Amino acid sequence: MRAEPQTITGLSRALAAREVTAELVTERCLQAIAAQNGALNAFIRVFADEAREQARQADAEIARGRSRGPLHGVPISLKDLIDVRGVPTTAASRVREGHVAARDATVVARLRAAGAVLVGKTNLHEFALGTTNEDSAFGPARHPLDPTRSPGGSSGGSAASVLARMAYGSIGSDTGGSIRIPSAACGLVGFKPTLGAVPTDGVVPLSTTMDHVGPLCRSVEDAQIVFDVLRGASPLPPPARDARGLRLGRLREYFVALLDPEVAAAFDAACARLREAGANIVDVSIPHAGDIASIYLHIVLSEAAAYHAVTLEHRADDYTPNVRLRLEMGRYILAEDYVRALRGREVLTAEVDAALDGCDGLLLPALAIPAPTIGAETVRVGGADEPVRNVMLRLTQLFNITGHPAITVPCGATADRLPVGAQIVGRRGADAELLAAARALEPHLGPGVSR
Amino acid sequence: MTIKLWLEHALQDADRRGLPALRPLLEALARATSALRNADWNPDATGQFDAHAR
């Protein structure tokens, strides 16, 4: 047999052609977990026996000519805030001790129906309220390229699992950037679909009006495959696009004001390559971009505080200290200010729609800094020391407020080989069109980072 | 409630609950709330400051 492919797309073809077996590639993933999880802390729970059985079943079905589609026999990991029947959903918190999920989340049921092999549940920032994965009851997940650094968060274990080849893709959640931030930090493709395109039932909420579920993968085509399964609809024929002639609205001002110089250089170089490939890049603006952070904060903390109110009263010490304090903040927000934030959401949504008018997508960096060092509280950008969390959320949270689909694609690396990601944003409901554009741009943006 | 009064109450409550570490976060929240209230898209009951009326 040939060496196993590295992408879902390649593996799917190889499995269908019976060039590899699901059992073999699953065993490779389990070996990678056994060898590296002690250092990376990417997984909270590993489904070794179940995964082997699912892989054997997939091989048997494929041998009988019964294909369940392109995820059949493909090892996938799940962020541990997604319910899997019969096992705990920890959300990386002691608050969840004793929990056992009564049923599968809809996205898990869809993955099972598609024949995916579920290898385990990944580490995260406690209750998804953070961007570094440092505040976890299970300890921090670590970056596979440099274990002194964070893989980003909150889906940090998911990103580490894909980069370290412990899984071919992972399912994460994204409330302010929690799929796109770790994907950018780890040189992966991370896709946050349109708000509501993928069901969130059976997924521990952070902010019920901004939570999204989506894939972290190694290519845009892989993200399309996983997204089609998660949304539960027959795949739409992706509209074929070419980079030549694509019109991209590049966001400037607020969106480039606080960028690490190496991130800025990599992004600018990627833009130059896109232009060489024939893309038409024009500058567009979001007039009220300066209000993004305050609007986001009032929505996310109010909604999170409502969900956590009872446990904050009775089990406050079971939260990690930083997450507890952030949740407590939300309990002080006045209803009138939450309503103001909802009005601000309408303003920003209209402005993103307007920026997209006449464009195939918006283009901006995904993450303003390279993967931060674990323990760093501030980072130097724009001539000032800024809180790491604020800087990491800065470029992604807008599209959780507005619900527009957004994808990060690798676009280069720093001198230390830390990945840099570009973010492309599409029209609400036009996920297939965004993925088609991203697929056309992907070869020109730059190489991903592999180990 | 004004931001100033709200912050005074919030800080007192955090101290009463034994959460002095919450003070800087509440002060940051007060700044964010002030920005939110001062945004030019906020409607006003007089109608004179409604963004759609300008």
Coordinates of C-alpha atoms in Angstrom, one line a residue:
Chain A
M1 CA 0.0 0.0 0.0
R2 CA 1.1 3.6 -0.6
A3 CA 1.8 6.1 2.1
E4 CA -1.4 7.5 3.6
P5 CA -2.6 10.8 2.1
Q6 CA -2.6 13.9 4.4
T7 CA -5.9 15.4 3.5
I8 CA -9.5 14.2 3.7
T9 CA -9.8 14.7 0.0
G10 CA -6.8 12.5 -0.7
L11 CA -7.7 9.9 1.9
S12 CA -11.3 9.7 0.7
R13 CA -10.1 8.9 -2.8
A14 CA -7.5 6.4 -1.5
L15 CA -10.1 4.6 0.7
A16 CA -12.6 4.4 -2.1
A17 CA -9.9 2.9 -4.4
R18 CA -8.9 0.6 -1.5
E19 CA -5.3 1.8 -1.6
V20 CA -5.4 2.3 2.2
T21 CA -7.8 1.0 4.8
A22 CA -9.6 3.0 7.4
E23 CA -8.2 0.7 10.0
L24 CA -4.7 1.6 9.0
V25 CA -5.1 5.3 9.0
T26 CA -7.1 5.2 12.2
E27 CA -4.3 3.3 13.8
R28 CA -1.8 5.9 12.6
C29 CA -3.8 8.6 14.2
L30 CA -4.1 6.7 17.5
Q31 CA -0.3 6.1 17.4
A32 CA 0.2 9.8 16.9
I33 CA -2.1 10.5 19.9
A34 CA -0.2 8.0 22.0
A35 CA 3.1 9.4 21.0
Q36 CA 2.4 13.2 21.3
N37 CA -0.6 13.8 23.5
G38 CA 1.5 13.9 26.6
A39 CA 3.4 16.9 25.2
L40 CA 0.6 18.6 23.3
N41 CA -2.4 17.9 25.6
A42 CA -4.6 18.1 22.6
F43 CA -7.1 15.4 23.6
I44 CA -9.2 15.2 26.8
R45 CA -10.6 11.8 25.9
V46 CA -9.6 9.2 23.2
F47 CA -12.1 6.8 21.7
A48 CA -9.4 4.2 20.8
D49 CA -11.6 1.0 20.8
E50 CA -14.6 2.7 19.4
A51 CA -12.6 4.3 16.6
R52 CA -11.0 1.0 15.7
E53 CA -14.4 -0.7 15.5
Q54 CA -15.8 2.2 13.4
A55 CA -12.8 1.9 11.1
R56 CA -13.3 -1.8 10.6
Q57 CA -17.0 -1.3 9.9
A58 CA -16.1 1.4 7.3
D59 CA -13.6 -0.9 5.6
A60 CA -16.2 -3.7 5.5
E61 CA -18.9 -1.4 4.0
I62 CA -16.5 0.0 1.4
A63 CA -15.4 -3.5 0.5
R64 CA -19.1 -4.4 0.0
G65 CA -19.4 -1.3 -2.3
R66 CA -21.5 0.7 0.2
S67 CA -20.0 4.2 0.3
R68 CA -21.4 6.7 2.8
G69 CA -19.6 9.6 1.0
P70 CA -16.3 11.3 1.3
L71 CA -16.0 11.1 5.1
H72 CA -16.5 7.4 5.2
G73 CA -13.6 5.9 7.2
V74 CA -12.0 9.3 7.8
P75 CA -10.6 9.9 11.4
I76 CA -12.2 13.1 12.9
S77 CA -11.8 14.7 16.3
L78 CA -14.4 16.7 18.2
K79 CA -14.0 19.7 20.5
D80 CA -15.1 18.6 24.0
L81 CA -18.1 20.8 24.2
I82 CA -20.0 18.7 21.6
D83 CA -22.2 15.9 23.0
V84 CA -21.3 12.3 22.2
R85 CA -23.9 9.9 23.6
G86 CA -22.8 8.0 26.7
V87 CA -19.6 10.0 27.5
P88 CA -19.0 13.3 29.4
T89 CA -18.9 16.6 27.7
T90 CA -16.4 18.4 29.9
A91 CA -16.2 21.8 28.2
A92 CA -12.7 21.7 29.9
S93 CA -14.3 22.6 33.2
R94 CA -14.7 21.0 36.6
V95 CA -18.2 22.5 36.6
R96 CA -19.2 19.7 34.2
E97 CA -18.0 16.8 36.5
G98 CA -20.5 14.0 36.5
H99 CA -22.0 15.0 33.2
V100 CA -22.8 12.2 30.6
A101 CA -24.4 13.1 27.3
A102 CA -27.8 11.4 26.9
R103 CA -27.6 11.7 23.1
D104 CA -25.4 12.8 20.2
A105 CA -25.4 16.4 19.1
T106 CA -26.9 16.6 15.7
V107 CA -23.5 17.3 14.1
V108 CA -22.2 14.1 15.7
A109 CA -25.2 12.1 14.5
R110 CA -24.5 13.4 11.0
L111 CA -20.8 12.5 11.2
R112 CA -21.7 9.0 12.3
A113 CA -24.2 8.7 9.4
A114 CA -21.5 9.8 7.0
G115 CA -19.2 7.0 8.3
A116 CA -16.6 9.2 10.0
V117 CA -14.3 7.6 12.5
L118 CA -14.5 9.6 15.8
V119 CA -11.1 9.4 17.4
G120 CA -11.7 11.5 20.5
K121 CA -12.6 14.8 22.2
T122 CA -10.2 17.7 22.2
N123 CA -9.0 20.2 24.7
L124 CA -10.4 23.8 24.7
H125 CA -10.4 27.0 26.6
E126 CA -12.8 26.4 29.5
F127 CA -16.4 26.8 28.1
A128 CA -14.8 28.3 25.0
L129 CA -14.4 31.6 26.8
G130 CA -10.8 32.5 25.7
T131 CA -8.4 32.5 22.8
T132 CA -5.4 30.7 24.1
N133 CA -6.6 27.4 25.5
E134 CA -4.6 28.2 28.7
D135 CA -7.5 28.2 31.1
S136 CA -8.6 24.5 31.0
A137 CA -9.3 22.1 33.8
F138 CA -7.1 19.7 31.9
G139 CA -4.2 22.1 31.5
P140 CA -3.2 24.0 28.3
A141 CA -3.1 22.5 24.9
R142 CA 0.3 23.2 23.2
H143 CA 1.3 24.2 19.7
P144 CA 2.8 21.3 17.7
L145 CA 5.4 23.5 16.1
D146 CA 6.5 25.0 19.4
P147 CA 5.2 23.6 22.6
T148 CA 6.1 26.8 24.5
R149 CA 3.3 28.5 22.5
S150 CA -0.4 28.3 22.5
P151 CA -2.1 26.7 19.5
G152 CA -4.8 29.4 19.8
G153 CA -8.3 28.9 21.0
S154 CA -10.7 28.2 22.1
S155 CA -10.6 25.2 19.8
G156 CA -6.9 24.8 20.5
G157 CA -6.9 21.0 21.0
S158 CA -8.8 20.6 17.7
A159 CA -6.1 22.6 15.8
A160 CA -3.3 20.8 17.5
S161 CA -4.9 17.4 16.7
V162 CA -5.1 18.2 13.0
L163 CA -1.6 19.7 12.7
A164 CA 0.0 16.8 14.6
R165 CA -1.9 14.3 12.4
M166 CA -3.9 12.9 15.2
A167 CA -7.0 13.4 13.1
Y168 CA -7.7 14.4 9.5
G169 CA -10.1 17.1 10.5
S170 CA -11.8 18.4 13.7
I171 CA -15.1 19.9 14.6
G172 CA -14.8 23.1 16.6
S173 CA -17.0 26.0 17.6
D174 CA -16.6 29.7 16.9
T175 CA -18.2 32.5 19.0
G176 CA -15.6 35.2 18.4
G177 CA -13.0 33.4 16.3
S178 CA -12.5 30.0 18.1
I179 CA -12.2 28.0 14.8
R180 CA -10.4 30.7 12.8
I181 CA -7.9 31.8 15.5
P182 CA -6.4 28.4 16.2
S183 CA -6.6 27.5 12.5
A184 CA -4.6 30.6 11.6
A185 CA -2.1 30.0 14.4
C186 CA -1.5 26.4 13.3
G187 CA -1.5 26.9 9.5
L188 CA -4.8 25.2 8.9
V189 CA -8.0 26.0 7.1
G190 CA -10.8 26.9 9.5
F191 CA -14.3 27.6 8.4
K192 CA -17.1 29.5 10.3
P193 CA -20.2 29.0 8.3
T194 CA -23.1 31.5 8.1
L195 CA -24.9 31.8 11.5
G196 CA -27.4 29.0 11.7
A197 CA -26.2 27.0 8.7
V198 CA -24.9 24.2 11.0
P199 CA -27.1 23.2 14.0
T200 CA -25.7 23.9 17.5
D201 CA -28.0 21.6 19.5
G202 CA -25.9 19.4 21.8
V203 CA -23.1 21.9 21.8
V204 CA -22.4 23.7 25.1
P205 CA -23.3 27.3 24.4
L206 CA -21.2 30.4 25.0
S207 CA -23.3 33.0 23.4
T208 CA -26.5 31.7 21.9
T209 CA -26.8 34.3 19.2
M210 CA -23.2 34.1 18.1
D211 CA -22.2 30.4 18.4
H212 CA -21.2 28.6 15.2
V213 CA -20.0 25.1 14.6
G214 CA -17.6 24.2 11.8
P215 CA -14.5 22.4 10.6
L216 CA -10.7 22.8 11.1
C217 CA -8.9 21.0 8.2
R218 CA -5.8 21.0 6.0
S219 CA -7.4 22.4 2.9
V220 CA -10.4 24.3 1.7
E221 CA -11.7 21.3 -0.2
D222 CA -11.6 19.3 3.1
A223 CA -13.5 22.0 4.8
Q224 CA -16.2 21.8 2.1
I225 CA -16.5 18.1 2.5
V226 CA -16.9 18.4 6.3
F227 CA -19.3 21.4 6.0
D228 CA -21.6 19.5 3.7
V229 CA -21.9 16.7 6.2
L230 CA -22.4 19.1 9.2
R231 CA -25.1 21.1 7.5
G232 CA -26.9 17.8 6.6
A233 CA -27.9 18.7 3.1
S234 CA -27.0 17.1 -0.2
P235 CA -23.8 18.7 -1.4
L236 CA -24.3 21.7 -3.7
P237 CA -22.2 21.5 -6.8
P238 CA -19.5 24.0 -5.8
P239 CA -19.5 26.8 -8.4
A240 CA -16.1 26.6 -10.1
R241 CA -14.1 29.8 -9.7
D242 CA -10.7 31.1 -10.8
A243 CA -8.6 33.6 -8.9
R244 CA -8.5 35.7 -12.1
G245 CA -11.4 38.1 -12.0
L246 CA -12.3 37.6 -8.4
R247 CA -13.1 41.0 -6.8
L248 CA -12.0 41.2 -3.2
G249 CA -12.7 44.0 -0.8
R250 CA -9.7 44.5 1.5
L251 CA -10.4 45.8 4.9
R252 CA -7.9 48.5 6.1
E253 CA -7.9 51.0 8.9
Y254 CA -9.1 49.3 12.1
F255 CA -8.2 45.9 10.6
V256 CA -4.6 46.6 10.0
A257 CA -3.9 49.1 12.8
L258 CA -2.7 46.5 15.3
L259 CA -0.8 43.9 13.3
D260 CA 2.5 42.2 14.1
P261 CA 5.0 43.4 11.5
E262 CA 5.6 39.9 10.3
V263 CA 1.9 39.1 10.0
A264 CA 1.5 42.3 8.0
A265 CA 4.3 41.5 5.7
A266 CA 3.1 38.0 5.0
F267 CA -0.5 39.2 4.4
D268 CA 0.7 42.0 2.1
A269 CA 2.9 39.5 0.2
A270 CA -0.1 37.2 -0.2
C271 CA -2.2 40.1 -1.5
A272 CA 0.5 40.8 -4.1
R273 CA 0.4 37.2 -5.2
L274 CA -3.4 37.3 -5.5
R275 CA -3.0 40.4 -7.7
E276 CA -0.5 38.6 -9.9
A277 CA -2.9 35.7 -10.2
G278 CA -5.5 38.1 -11.6
A279 CA -7.6 38.9 -8.5
N280 CA -8.9 42.5 -8.3
I281 CA -8.3 43.8 -4.8
V282 CA -10.1 47.1 -3.8
D283 CA -10.1 48.8 -0.4
V284 CA -13.4 48.9 1.5
S285 CA -14.3 50.0 4.9
I286 CA -16.5 49.3 7.9
P287 CA -17.4 52.8 9.1
H288 CA -18.2 51.7 12.7
A289 CA -15.4 49.2 13.1
G290 CA -14.3 51.1 16.2
D291 CA -17.4 49.9 17.9
I292 CA -16.9 46.2 17.2
A293 CA -15.2 45.3 20.5
S294 CA -17.7 47.0 22.8
I295 CA -20.7 45.6 20.9
Y296 CA -19.2 42.1 21.0
L297 CA -18.3 42.3 24.7
H298 CA -21.8 43.3 25.7
I299 CA -23.5 40.5 23.7
V300 CA -21.1 37.6 24.5
L301 CA -20.8 38.3 28.3
S302 CA -24.5 38.9 28.8
E303 CA -25.5 35.7 27.1
A304 CA -22.7 33.7 28.8
A305 CA -23.7 35.1 32.2
A306 CA -27.2 33.9 31.7
Y307 CA -26.1 30.4 31.0
H308 CA -23.7 30.3 33.9
A309 CA -25.7 32.2 36.5
V310 CA -26.6 29.2 38.7
T311 CA -23.2 27.6 38.7
L312 CA -21.5 30.9 39.4
E313 CA -23.7 31.1 42.5
H314 CA -23.1 27.6 43.7
R315 CA -19.9 26.3 42.1
A316 CA -17.8 29.3 41.5
D317 CA -14.6 27.7 42.7
D318 CA -15.0 25.0 40.0
Y319 CA -14.2 27.5 37.3
T320 CA -10.7 28.5 36.4
P321 CA -10.1 31.9 38.0
N322 CA -9.8 33.9 34.7
V323 CA -12.9 32.4 33.2
R324 CA -14.9 32.9 36.4
L325 CA -14.0 36.6 36.4
R326 CA -14.9 37.1 32.8
L327 CA -18.3 35.4 33.4
E328 CA -18.8 37.5 36.5
M329 CA -18.4 40.7 34.3
G330 CA -21.4 39.7 32.3
R331 CA -23.6 39.7 35.4
Y332 CA -23.1 43.4 35.8
I333 CA -24.2 44.4 32.3
L334 CA -27.5 46.3 32.2
A335 CA -30.3 45.3 30.0
E336 CA -30.3 48.7 28.3
D337 CA -26.7 48.2 27.3
Y338 CA -27.3 44.7 25.9
V339 CA -30.1 46.2 23.8
R340 CA -27.8 49.0 22.6
A341 CA -25.3 46.2 21.5
L342 CA -28.1 44.5 19.6
R343 CA -28.7 47.8 17.8
G344 CA -25.0 48.0 17.1
R345 CA -25.2 44.5 15.6
E346 CA -27.7 45.7 13.1
V347 CA -25.5 48.6 12.1
L348 CA -22.4 46.4 11.7
T349 CA -24.4 43.8 9.7
A350 CA -25.6 46.4 7.3
E351 CA -22.0 47.8 6.9
V352 CA -20.5 44.3 6.2
D353 CA -23.3 43.7 3.6
A354 CA -22.5 47.1 2.1
A355 CA -18.7 46.3 2.0
L356 CA -19.5 43.1 0.2
D357 CA -21.6 44.9 -2.5
G358 CA -19.9 44.3 -5.8
C359 CA -17.3 42.0 -4.2
D360 CA -16.9 38.3 -4.2
G361 CA -15.5 38.4 -0.7
L362 CA -13.8 40.5 1.9
L363 CA -10.1 40.0 2.6
L364 CA -8.2 40.6 5.8
P365 CA -5.7 38.8 8.1
A366 CA -7.3 36.2 10.4
L367 CA -5.0 36.7 13.4
A368 CA -3.0 39.8 14.2
I369 CA -0.1 38.0 15.9
P370 CA 1.6 34.7 15.5
A371 CA 0.8 32.0 18.1
P372 CA 1.5 33.6 21.4
T373 CA 3.8 32.3 24.1
I374 CA 1.9 30.4 26.8
G375 CA 1.6 32.7 29.9
A376 CA 1.9 36.0 28.0
E377 CA -0.8 38.5 29.1
T378 CA 0.2 41.3 26.7
V379 CA 1.8 41.5 23.3
R380 CA 3.5 44.5 21.7
V381 CA 1.7 45.6 18.6
G382 CA 1.2 49.1 17.1
G383 CA 3.8 50.5 19.5
A384 CA 1.8 49.6 22.6
D385 CA 1.4 46.6 24.9
E386 CA -2.1 45.2 24.3
P387 CA -3.9 42.4 26.0
V388 CA -3.3 39.1 24.1
R389 CA -7.0 38.2 24.2
N390 CA -8.2 41.5 22.7
V391 CA -5.6 41.4 19.9
M392 CA -6.4 37.8 19.0
L393 CA -10.2 38.5 18.8
R394 CA -9.8 41.7 16.9
L395 CA -10.1 40.5 13.3
T396 CA -12.6 37.6 13.7
Q397 CA -15.3 38.7 16.2
L398 CA -17.0 41.1 13.7
F399 CA -18.3 38.1 11.7
N400 CA -19.8 36.4 14.8
I401 CA -21.7 39.6 15.5
T402 CA -23.0 39.8 11.9
G403 CA -23.2 36.1 11.1
H404 CA -21.4 36.3 7.8
P405 CA -19.4 33.1 6.7
A406 CA -15.7 33.5 7.1
I407 CA -12.8 31.2 6.4
T408 CA -9.1 31.4 7.2
V409 CA -6.5 30.0 4.8
P410 CA -2.8 29.9 5.4
C411 CA -0.9 32.7 3.7
G412 CA 2.7 32.4 4.8
A413 CA 4.8 32.2 7.9
T414 CA 7.1 34.3 10.2
A415 CA 10.8 33.9 10.2
D416 CA 10.3 31.4 13.1
R417 CA 8.0 29.3 10.9
L418 CA 4.9 30.3 12.8
P419 CA 1.9 30.3 10.4
V420 CA 0.0 33.4 9.3
G421 CA -3.6 33.2 8.0
A422 CA -5.7 35.2 5.7
Q423 CA -9.4 35.5 6.2
I424 CA -12.0 35.6 3.5
V425 CA -15.6 36.6 4.2
G426 CA -18.7 35.9 2.1
R427 CA -22.3 36.9 1.9
R428 CA -24.7 35.5 4.5
G429 CA -26.1 32.2 3.2
A430 CA -23.6 32.0 0.4
D431 CA -21.3 29.5 2.0
A432 CA -20.8 27.5 -1.1
E433 CA -19.8 30.6 -3.1
L434 CA -17.3 31.6 -0.3
L435 CA -15.7 28.1 -0.3
A436 CA -15.4 28.2 -4.1
A437 CA -13.7 31.5 -3.9
A438 CA -11.4 30.4 -1.1
R439 CA -10.5 27.3 -3.1
A440 CA -9.6 29.4 -6.1
L441 CA -7.4 31.7 -3.9
E442 CA -5.8 29.0 -1.8
P443 CA -2.9 28.1 -4.1
H444 CA -1.9 31.7 -4.4
L445 CA -2.2 32.7 -0.8
G446 CA 0.7 30.7 0.3
P447 CA 1.7 27.3 1.6
G448 CA 0.4 25.9 4.8
V449 CA 2.8 24.8 7.5
S450 CA 3.4 21.1 7.9
R451 CA 5.6 19.5 10.5
Chain B
M1 CA -28.2 54.8 35.4
T2 CA -25.0 56.7 34.6
I3 CA -21.8 54.9 33.9
K4 CA -20.3 56.6 37.0
L5 CA -23.0 55.4 39.3
W6 CA -23.1 52.0 37.8
L7 CA -19.4 51.5 38.2
E8 CA -19.5 52.6 41.9
H9 CA -22.3 50.1 42.6
A10 CA -20.5 47.3 40.7
L11 CA -17.2 47.9 42.4
Q12 CA -18.9 47.9 45.8
D13 CA -20.7 44.7 45.0
A14 CA -17.5 43.0 43.8
D15 CA -15.7 44.0 47.0
R16 CA -18.7 42.8 49.1
R17 CA -18.5 39.4 47.3
G18 CA -14.8 39.1 48.0
L19 CA -13.9 39.6 44.3
P20 CA -11.4 42.4 44.3
A21 CA -9.8 40.9 41.1
L22 CA -12.9 41.9 39.3
R23 CA -12.2 45.6 39.8
P24 CA -10.0 46.1 36.7
L25 CA -12.3 44.1 34.6
L26 CA -15.3 46.2 35.7
E27 CA -13.4 49.4 35.0
A28 CA -12.6 48.0 31.5
L29 CA -16.3 47.1 31.0
A30 CA -17.2 50.7 32.1
R31 CA -15.0 52.1 29.3
A32 CA -16.6 49.7 26.8
T33 CA -20.1 50.6 27.9
S34 CA -19.3 54.3 27.7
A35 CA -18.1 53.7 24.1
L36 CA -21.3 51.8 23.4
R37 CA -23.5 54.5 24.7
N38 CA -21.6 57.3 22.9
A39 CA -21.9 55.5 19.5
D40 CA -23.5 57.8 16.9
W41 CA -26.0 55.1 15.9
N42 CA -27.9 55.1 19.2
P43 CA -31.5 56.2 18.9
D44 CA -32.9 58.8 21.3
A45 CA -36.4 59.3 22.5
T46 CA -36.4 62.9 21.4
G47 CA -35.9 61.7 17.8
Q48 CA -33.3 64.3 17.3
F49 CA -30.4 61.9 17.7
D50 CA -31.9 59.0 15.8
A51 CA -29.3 58.0 13.2
H52 CA -32.0 57.6 10.7
A53 CA -33.2 61.1 11.2
R54 CA -29.8 62.7 10.6

